[in-house]
GROMACS .gro file of C-alpha atoms in nm:
model
   91
    1UNK     CA    1   4.698   2.122  -4.266
    2UNK     CA    2   4.407   1.967  -4.079
    3UNK     CA    3   4.641   1.741  -3.878
    4UNK     CA    4   4.860   2.035  -3.779
    5UNK     CA    5   4.575   2.232  -3.624
    6UNK     CA    6   4.457   1.925  -3.431
    7UNK     CA    7   4.803   1.853  -3.289
    8UNK     CA    8   4.845   2.213  -3.173
    9UNK     CA    9   4.514   2.215  -2.990
   10UNK     CA   10   4.555   1.879  -2.811
   11UNK     CA   11   4.846   1.964  -2.576
   12UNK     CA   12   4.672   2.281  -2.458
   13UNK     CA   13   4.352   2.084  -2.385
   14UNK     CA   14   4.552   1.816  -2.208
   15UNK     CA   15   4.734   2.073  -1.990
   16UNK     CA   16   4.396   2.235  -1.906
   17UNK     CA   17   4.244   1.905  -1.806
   18UNK     CA   18   4.553   1.812  -1.602
   19UNK     CA   19   4.502   2.127  -1.400
   20UNK     CA   20   4.120   2.132  -1.386
   21UNK     CA   21   4.053   1.773  -1.272
   22UNK     CA   22   4.254   1.795  -0.947
   23UNK     CA   23   4.110   2.135  -0.874
   24UNK     CA   24   3.755   2.003  -0.925
   25UNK     CA   25   3.823   1.699  -0.708
   26UNK     CA   26   3.971   1.913  -0.429
   27UNK     CA   27   3.667   2.148  -0.449
   28UNK     CA   28   3.426   1.852  -0.420
   29UNK     CA   29   3.619   1.714  -0.124
   30UNK     CA   30   3.613   2.059   0.040
   31UNK     CA   31   3.237   2.079  -0.006
   32UNK     CA   32   3.190   1.738   0.152
   33UNK     CA   33   3.411   1.839   0.446
   34UNK     CA   34   3.224   2.167   0.491
   35UNK     CA   35   2.885   1.989   0.479
   36UNK     CA   36   2.999   1.731   0.730
   37UNK     CA   37   3.138   2.000   0.960
   38UNK     CA   38   2.818   2.205   0.947
   39UNK     CA   39   2.610   1.900   1.007
   40UNK     CA   40   2.822   1.798   1.308
   41UNK     CA   41   2.779   2.146   1.454
   42UNK     CA   42   2.403   2.118   1.408
   43UNK     CA   43   2.393   1.780   1.578
   44UNK     CA   44   2.611   1.905   1.866
   45UNK     CA   45   2.386   2.208   1.914
   46UNK     CA   46   2.078   1.988   1.915
   47UNK     CA   47   2.233   1.749   2.161
   48UNK     CA   48   2.333   2.029   2.403
   49UNK     CA   49   1.986   2.182   2.379
   50UNK     CA   50   1.821   1.849   2.443
   51UNK     CA   51   2.041   1.779   2.747
   52UNK     CA   52   1.976   2.123   2.888
   53UNK     CA   53   1.598   2.126   2.837
   54UNK     CA   54   1.508   1.762   2.903
   55UNK     CA   55   1.773   1.610   3.129
   56UNK     CA   56   1.912   1.887   3.348
   57UNK     CA   57   1.577   1.949   3.528
   58UNK     CA   58   1.566   1.581   3.625
   59UNK     CA   59   1.931   1.587   3.736
   60UNK     CA   60   1.868   1.898   3.947
   61UNK     CA   61   1.562   1.737   4.097
   62UNK     CA   62   1.754   1.426   4.194
   63UNK     CA   63   2.036   1.643   4.334
   64UNK     CA   64   1.784   1.837   4.546
   65UNK     CA   65   1.644   1.509   4.686
   66UNK     CA   66   1.991   1.372   4.766
   67UNK     CA   67   2.090   1.698   4.930
   68UNK     CA   68   1.768   1.704   5.138
   69UNK     CA   69   1.841   1.347   5.261
   70UNK     CA   70   2.195   1.448   5.354
   71UNK     CA   71   2.082   1.768   5.522
   72UNK     CA   72   2.265   1.991   5.277
   73UNK     CA   73   2.110   2.322   5.166
   74UNK     CA   74   2.164   2.400   4.798
   75UNK     CA   75   2.120   2.728   4.614
   76UNK     CA   76   1.821   2.769   4.394
   77UNK     CA   77   1.825   2.573   4.070
   78UNK     CA   78   1.970   2.789   3.793
   79UNK     CA   79   1.764   2.870   3.484
   80UNK     CA   80   1.884   2.745   3.150
   81UNK     CA   81   1.946   3.032   2.914
   82UNK     CA   82   2.079   3.003   2.562
   83UNK     CA   83   2.301   3.262   2.400
   84UNK     CA   84   2.274   3.272   2.025
   85UNK     CA   85   2.620   3.379   1.905
   86UNK     CA   86   2.525   3.342   1.539
   87UNK     CA   87   2.216   3.569   1.562
   88UNK     CA   88   2.008   3.314   1.376
   89UNK     CA   89   1.642   3.259   1.452
   90UNK     CA   90   1.560   2.916   1.595
   91UNK     CA   91   1.242   2.731   1.505
   0.00000   0.00000   0.00000
């Protein structure tokens, strides 16, 4: 009698594990992909902000000097403004 109960329970457990393991692996892979995607977005945002705040003023300054040497009048240097589409506060 003991052996009969054990043999009935084993196929059900095996089928459950067969379904649960691939689902768990796919979920872990999805979380890794999501984390990497969010991290890449953060890095891209930081890079664009750095370029705009640190490098664009120098580029515009050099452009103004080159234009002055060539006798070209340029419009006023535009201000850098960020639009937060996610409505998150930035620190």
